[in-house]
Amino acid sequence: MGLMKSLPTESIYCISKHVEIKPGEGYKEAGANTKPRRKWIALARPPTNRQSFKDSLESDVAVGRRNTVFIESINHHRRNKDDLMELLAEHVQNNMVKIGKKFYRQKEGIPQGSVVSSLLCNFFYADLEAKHLHFLESGNSLLLRLIDDFLLITTESSHAKRFLQVMHDGVPEYGVRVNPDKTLVNFEATINDKKVPRLIGSRLFPYCGSFVDTNTLDITKDRERKKDMGKSHACL
């Protein structure tokens, strides 16, 4: 909550909503009778931003989007920063769980399935990166992250080793520490007297369902992993 309080840059936000409608899955198949998918999107802007919905679509919201219908809602409302912080605090700190006939207040973490879970996680890790991994900001290193899965691509061996050291030592104030057995490198590395698992016999480095070619940086899909994931789900 302390981190989130430092993020808003405006005292008041104007919040507007719109609907995005897309065809259902398999709509291109012959005889398909799929229902369209609808998604409500809320956008928050400072009061000084008087951009129309049409201009917003052309400059940002609809850029690169295909097969989508955008419908503006006439409902617009304002929220001040303090109200938003109170709403977030209530969501995070006053979550009630019913077990049997008793109610319990969750004291640690945030509600499971929370709509802001991944967003809060990204802000949390971004703050960690800014304060503890700032040495990677040079042009010779690229740090990628999908939620809590990190990938460092660098031509600086010192950056790679320092990154491994920081993550394996952990950052206690964030409660973050990587599992050494789930770390993978494509070079010889020993951290805290333990060898880090190394990619051998291939130049295709796995990351979040894809492969990164360590010679060309080309990216391909890990189709075998997807098959294995499908089998695992079937077994479950």
mmCIF file of C-alpha atoms in Angstrom:
data_model
loop_
_atom_site.group_PDB
_atom_site.id
_atom_site.type_symbol
_atom_site.label_atom_id
_atom_site.label_comp_id
_atom_site.label_asym_id
_atom_site.label_seq_id
_atom_site.Cartn_x
_atom_site.Cartn_y
_atom_site.Cartn_z
ATOM 1 C CA MET A 1 0.000 0.000 0.000
ATOM 2 C CA GLY A 2 2.924 2.334 0.647
ATOM 3 C CA LEU A 3 4.168 1.755 -2.882
ATOM 4 C CA MET A 4 0.729 2.308 -4.424
ATOM 5 C CA LYS A 5 0.271 5.608 -2.593
ATOM 6 C CA SER A 6 3.365 6.940 -4.347
ATOM 7 C CA LEU A 7 2.094 6.153 -7.862
ATOM 8 C CA PRO A 8 -0.887 8.482 -8.574
ATOM 9 C CA THR A 9 0.269 11.724 -10.191
ATOM 10 C CA GLU A 10 -3.126 13.477 -10.157
ATOM 11 C CA SER A 11 -5.420 14.476 -7.311
ATOM 12 C CA ILE A 12 -8.537 13.710 -9.404
ATOM 13 C CA TYR A 13 -9.132 11.217 -12.227
ATOM 14 C CA CYS A 14 -11.905 11.105 -14.814
ATOM 15 C CA ILE A 15 -12.931 7.490 -15.404
ATOM 16 C CA SER A 16 -14.706 6.410 -18.574
ATOM 17 C CA LYS A 17 -15.811 2.970 -19.744
ATOM 18 C CA HIS A 18 -16.248 1.298 -23.098
ATOM 19 C CA VAL A 19 -17.140 -2.147 -24.384
ATOM 20 C CA GLU A 20 -14.951 -4.208 -26.700
ATOM 21 C CA ILE A 21 -16.800 -6.876 -28.684
ATOM 22 C CA LYS A 22 -14.932 -9.604 -30.550
ATOM 23 C CA PRO A 23 -16.060 -12.759 -32.394
ATOM 24 C CA GLY A 24 -16.132 -15.960 -30.362
ATOM 25 C CA GLU A 25 -13.464 -18.620 -30.788
ATOM 26 C CA GLY A 26 -13.780 -20.712 -33.947
ATOM 27 C CA TYR A 27 -16.007 -18.153 -35.668
ATOM 28 C CA LYS A 28 -14.219 -18.766 -38.989
ATOM 29 C CA GLU A 29 -15.126 -22.450 -39.024
ATOM 30 C CA ALA A 30 -17.963 -23.530 -41.315
ATOM 31 C CA GLY A 31 -21.298 -23.705 -39.512
ATOM 32 C CA ALA A 32 -19.862 -22.173 -36.351
ATOM 33 C CA ASN A 33 -22.453 -20.671 -34.016
ATOM 34 C CA THR A 34 -20.330 -18.856 -31.453
ATOM 35 C CA LYS A 35 -21.359 -16.009 -29.220
ATOM 36 C CA PRO A 36 -19.358 -12.777 -29.374
ATOM 37 C CA ARG A 37 -17.092 -11.985 -26.446
ATOM 38 C CA ARG A 38 -17.631 -8.752 -24.544
ATOM 39 C CA LYS A 39 -15.146 -7.004 -22.301
ATOM 40 C CA TRP A 40 -15.687 -3.844 -20.279
ATOM 41 C CA ILE A 41 -12.649 -1.551 -20.138
ATOM 42 C CA ALA A 42 -12.216 1.420 -17.796
ATOM 43 C CA LEU A 43 -9.787 4.241 -18.590
ATOM 44 C CA ALA A 44 -8.610 6.849 -16.098
ATOM 45 C CA ARG A 45 -7.321 10.217 -17.244
ATOM 46 C CA PRO A 46 -6.567 13.563 -15.598
ATOM 47 C CA PRO A 47 -9.309 16.211 -15.911
ATOM 48 C CA THR A 48 -7.097 18.234 -18.257
ATOM 49 C CA ASN A 49 -7.195 15.454 -20.872
ATOM 50 C CA ARG A 50 -10.242 16.255 -23.002
ATOM 51 C CA GLN A 51 -9.508 13.773 -25.782
ATOM 52 C CA SER A 52 -12.654 12.419 -27.431
ATOM 53 C CA PHE A 53 -13.393 8.688 -27.546
ATOM 54 C CA LYS A 54 -12.803 8.675 -31.314
ATOM 55 C CA ASP A 55 -9.402 10.349 -30.932
ATOM 56 C CA SER A 56 -8.513 7.946 -28.128
ATOM 57 C CA LEU A 57 -9.281 4.974 -30.381
ATOM 58 C CA GLU A 58 -7.176 6.326 -33.229
ATOM 59 C CA SER A 59 -4.163 7.233 -31.096
ATOM 60 C CA ASP A 60 -4.082 4.434 -28.540
ATOM 61 C CA VAL A 61 -6.923 2.065 -27.661
ATOM 62 C CA ALA A 62 -7.632 0.565 -31.100
ATOM 63 C CA VAL A 63 -4.106 0.642 -32.510
ATOM 64 C CA GLY A 64 -3.174 -2.794 -33.860
ATOM 65 C CA ARG A 65 -6.530 -4.306 -32.896
ATOM 66 C CA ARG A 66 -8.507 -6.315 -35.452
ATOM 67 C CA ASN A 67 -12.025 -7.730 -35.634
ATOM 68 C CA THR A 68 -13.133 -5.613 -32.687
ATOM 69 C CA VAL A 69 -16.086 -3.271 -32.198
ATOM 70 C CA PHE A 70 -15.624 -0.448 -29.660
ATOM 71 C CA ILE A 71 -18.711 1.070 -28.021
ATOM 72 C CA GLU A 72 -18.446 4.065 -25.729
ATOM 73 C CA SER A 73 -20.480 4.266 -22.536
ATOM 74 C CA ILE A 74 -22.154 7.561 -21.658
ATOM 75 C CA ASN A 75 -21.346 7.049 -17.981
ATOM 76 C CA HIS A 76 -18.346 9.083 -16.851
ATOM 77 C CA HIS A 77 -17.426 9.800 -13.271
ATOM 78 C CA ARG A 78 -14.677 11.369 -11.209
ATOM 79 C CA ARG A 79 -12.687 9.867 -8.347
ATOM 80 C CA ASN A 80 -10.148 11.619 -6.188
ATOM 81 C CA LYS A 81 -6.880 9.944 -5.221
ATOM 82 C CA ASP A 82 -7.790 9.420 -1.567
ATOM 83 C CA ASP A 83 -11.028 7.614 -2.466
ATOM 84 C CA LEU A 84 -9.147 5.293 -4.827
ATOM 85 C CA MET A 85 -6.532 4.496 -2.178
ATOM 86 C CA GLU A 86 -9.251 3.727 0.362
ATOM 87 C CA LEU A 87 -10.964 1.409 -2.120
ATOM 88 C CA LEU A 88 -7.705 -0.422 -2.807
ATOM 89 C CA ALA A 89 -6.889 -0.675 0.906
ATOM 90 C CA GLU A 90 -10.310 -2.173 1.610
ATOM 91 C CA HIS A 91 -9.862 -4.690 -1.205
ATOM 92 C CA VAL A 92 -6.386 -5.763 -0.079
ATOM 93 C CA GLN A 93 -6.578 -5.504 3.706
ATOM 94 C CA ASN A 94 -10.204 -6.330 4.549
ATOM 95 C CA ASN A 95 -10.769 -9.489 2.530
ATOM 96 C CA MET A 96 -13.102 -11.890 4.381
ATOM 97 C CA VAL A 97 -12.992 -15.668 3.932
ATOM 98 C CA LYS A 98 -15.772 -17.997 5.091
ATOM 99 C CA ILE A 99 -14.726 -21.457 6.305
ATOM 100 C CA GLY A 100 -17.674 -23.490 7.496
ATOM 101 C CA LYS A 101 -19.814 -21.093 9.489
ATOM 102 C CA LYS A 102 -16.957 -18.838 10.558
ATOM 103 C CA PHE A 103 -15.540 -15.738 8.867
ATOM 104 C CA TYR A 104 -11.845 -14.894 8.860
ATOM 105 C CA ARG A 105 -10.018 -11.780 7.751
ATOM 106 C CA GLN A 106 -7.085 -12.423 5.451
ATOM 107 C CA LYS A 107 -3.924 -10.947 6.994
ATOM 108 C CA GLU A 108 -1.298 -11.864 4.410
ATOM 109 C CA GLY A 109 -1.254 -11.515 0.644
ATOM 110 C CA ILE A 110 -4.141 -10.289 -1.470
ATOM 111 C CA PRO A 111 -7.439 -12.023 -2.314
ATOM 112 C CA GLN A 112 -7.033 -15.037 -4.582
ATOM 113 C CA GLY A 113 -8.447 -14.250 -8.017
ATOM 114 C CA SER A 114 -8.237 -10.509 -7.385
ATOM 115 C CA VAL A 115 -8.767 -8.400 -10.519
ATOM 116 C CA VAL A 116 -5.767 -6.256 -9.544
ATOM 117 C CA SER A 117 -3.461 -9.139 -8.580
ATOM 118 C CA SER A 118 -1.224 -9.151 -11.665
ATOM 119 C CA LEU A 119 -1.202 -5.332 -11.798
ATOM 120 C CA LEU A 120 -0.060 -5.030 -8.179
ATOM 121 C CA CYS A 121 2.534 -7.736 -8.784
ATOM 122 C CA ASN A 122 3.950 -5.846 -11.767
ATOM 123 C CA PHE A 123 4.242 -2.592 -9.813
ATOM 124 C CA PHE A 124 5.871 -4.513 -6.950
ATOM 125 C CA TYR A 125 8.533 -6.122 -9.150
ATOM 126 C CA ALA A 126 9.068 -2.911 -11.129
ATOM 127 C CA ASP A 127 9.959 -1.151 -7.869
ATOM 128 C CA LEU A 128 12.373 -3.973 -7.020
ATOM 129 C CA GLU A 129 14.008 -3.668 -10.454
ATOM 130 C CA ALA A 130 14.422 0.101 -10.147
ATOM 131 C CA LYS A 131 16.101 -0.130 -6.739
ATOM 132 C CA HIS A 132 18.118 -3.351 -6.939
ATOM 133 C CA LEU A 133 18.659 -4.116 -10.644
ATOM 134 C CA HIS A 134 19.332 -0.596 -11.942
ATOM 135 C CA PHE A 135 22.813 -1.663 -13.102
ATOM 136 C CA LEU A 136 21.096 -3.450 -16.012
ATOM 137 C CA GLU A 137 19.865 -0.186 -17.531
ATOM 138 C CA SER A 138 22.875 0.126 -19.844
ATOM 139 C CA GLY A 139 22.489 -0.477 -23.576
ATOM 140 C CA ASN A 140 24.275 -3.838 -23.335
ATOM 141 C CA SER A 141 21.573 -5.557 -21.273
ATOM 142 C CA LEU A 142 17.882 -6.275 -21.749
ATOM 143 C CA LEU A 143 15.793 -7.456 -18.800
ATOM 144 C CA LEU A 144 12.403 -8.986 -19.586
ATOM 145 C CA ARG A 145 9.774 -10.147 -17.108
ATOM 146 C CA LEU A 146 6.407 -11.873 -17.362
ATOM 147 C CA ILE A 147 4.842 -11.472 -13.892
ATOM 148 C CA ASP A 148 7.666 -13.093 -11.858
ATOM 149 C CA ASP A 149 9.578 -14.930 -14.619
ATOM 150 C CA PHE A 150 12.755 -13.019 -15.460
ATOM 151 C CA LEU A 151 14.886 -13.256 -18.585
ATOM 152 C CA LEU A 152 18.179 -11.365 -18.880
ATOM 153 C CA ILE A 153 19.851 -11.018 -22.271
ATOM 154 C CA THR A 154 23.246 -9.355 -22.030
ATOM 155 C CA THR A 155 26.697 -9.131 -23.582
ATOM 156 C CA GLU A 156 28.175 -8.175 -20.200
ATOM 157 C CA SER A 157 29.244 -11.231 -18.188
ATOM 158 C CA SER A 158 29.613 -9.069 -15.074
ATOM 159 C CA HIS A 159 25.955 -7.996 -15.380
ATOM 160 C CA ALA A 160 24.812 -11.605 -15.739
ATOM 161 C CA LYS A 161 26.751 -12.768 -12.693
ATOM 162 C CA ARG A 162 25.674 -9.812 -10.563
ATOM 163 C CA PHE A 163 22.036 -10.388 -11.567
ATOM 164 C CA LEU A 164 22.296 -14.050 -10.532
ATOM 165 C CA GLN A 165 23.918 -13.089 -7.226
ATOM 166 C CA VAL A 166 21.214 -10.538 -6.362
ATOM 167 C CA MET A 167 18.342 -12.894 -7.204
ATOM 168 C CA HIS A 168 19.863 -15.927 -5.462
ATOM 169 C CA ASP A 169 20.711 -13.928 -2.333
ATOM 170 C CA GLY A 170 17.155 -12.645 -2.338
ATOM 171 C CA VAL A 171 15.727 -9.258 -1.452
ATOM 172 C CA PRO A 172 14.303 -9.665 2.087
ATOM 173 C CA GLU A 173 12.390 -6.373 2.174
ATOM 174 C CA TYR A 174 10.357 -7.589 -0.823
ATOM 175 C CA GLY A 175 10.097 -11.194 0.350
ATOM 176 C CA VAL A 176 11.614 -12.224 -2.984
ATOM 177 C CA ARG A 177 14.087 -15.039 -3.602
ATOM 178 C CA VAL A 178 14.464 -17.224 -6.676
ATOM 179 C CA ASN A 179 14.641 -21.007 -6.586
ATOM 180 C CA PRO A 180 18.219 -21.937 -7.646
ATOM 181 C CA ASP A 181 16.966 -25.191 -9.179
ATOM 182 C CA LYS A 182 14.629 -23.237 -11.478
ATOM 183 C CA THR A 183 17.349 -20.904 -12.721
ATOM 184 C CA LEU A 184 18.903 -21.577 -16.139
ATOM 185 C CA VAL A 185 21.948 -20.025 -17.815
ATOM 186 C CA ASN A 186 23.864 -20.693 -21.032
ATOM 187 C CA PHE A 187 27.333 -20.201 -19.491
ATOM 188 C CA GLU A 188 29.347 -21.546 -16.549
ATOM 189 C CA ALA A 189 28.199 -19.943 -13.302
ATOM 190 C CA THR A 190 28.578 -20.756 -9.617
ATOM 191 C CA ILE A 191 26.570 -18.764 -7.076
ATOM 192 C CA ASN A 192 26.997 -19.254 -3.325
ATOM 193 C CA ASP A 193 29.162 -22.354 -3.926
ATOM 194 C CA LYS A 194 26.475 -23.997 -6.038
ATOM 195 C CA LYS A 195 26.581 -24.532 -9.800
ATOM 196 C CA VAL A 196 23.702 -22.935 -11.648
ATOM 197 C CA PRO A 197 21.867 -25.297 -14.084
ATOM 198 C CA ARG A 198 23.210 -24.711 -17.600
ATOM 199 C CA LEU A 199 21.717 -25.092 -21.061
ATOM 200 C CA ILE A 200 23.839 -27.706 -22.861
ATOM 201 C CA GLY A 201 23.632 -29.115 -26.379
ATOM 202 C CA SER A 202 21.253 -26.473 -27.694
ATOM 203 C CA ARG A 203 21.261 -22.784 -28.466
ATOM 204 C CA LEU A 204 17.494 -22.507 -27.956
ATOM 205 C CA PHE A 205 16.891 -20.945 -24.562
ATOM 206 C CA PRO A 206 13.399 -21.667 -23.111
ATOM 207 C CA TYR A 207 11.311 -18.839 -21.686
ATOM 208 C CA CYS A 208 7.578 -18.805 -20.927
ATOM 209 C CA GLY A 209 6.524 -21.196 -23.698
ATOM 210 C CA SER A 210 8.977 -19.863 -26.279
ATOM 211 C CA PHE A 211 12.567 -20.405 -27.386
ATOM 212 C CA VAL A 212 15.134 -17.619 -27.765
ATOM 213 C CA ASP A 213 18.003 -18.436 -30.117
ATOM 214 C CA THR A 214 21.138 -17.426 -28.192
ATOM 215 C CA ASN A 215 23.006 -16.759 -31.453
ATOM 216 C CA THR A 216 20.439 -14.788 -33.462
ATOM 217 C CA LEU A 217 17.848 -13.855 -30.770
ATOM 218 C CA ASP A 218 15.119 -15.246 -33.047
ATOM 219 C CA ILE A 219 12.016 -16.335 -31.124
ATOM 220 C CA THR A 220 10.055 -19.528 -31.829
ATOM 221 C CA LYS A 221 7.156 -21.254 -30.101
ATOM 222 C CA ASP A 222 7.842 -24.173 -27.762
ATOM 223 C CA ARG A 223 5.214 -26.471 -29.250
ATOM 224 C CA GLU A 224 6.364 -29.582 -27.387
ATOM 225 C CA ARG A 225 5.898 -27.817 -24.061
ATOM 226 C CA LYS A 226 2.356 -26.887 -25.090
ATOM 227 C CA LYS A 227 1.652 -30.552 -25.884
ATOM 228 C CA ASP A 228 3.050 -31.624 -22.526
ATOM 229 C CA MET A 229 0.960 -28.975 -20.762
ATOM 230 C CA GLY A 230 -2.116 -30.304 -22.497
ATOM 231 C CA LYS A 231 -1.348 -33.846 -21.334
ATOM 232 C CA SER A 232 -0.787 -32.688 -17.781
ATOM 233 C CA HIS A 233 -4.112 -30.842 -17.677
ATOM 234 C CA ALA A 234 -5.828 -33.921 -19.058
ATOM 235 C CA CYS A 235 -4.341 -36.076 -16.298
ATOM 236 C CA LEU A 236 -5.491 -33.608 -13.658
#
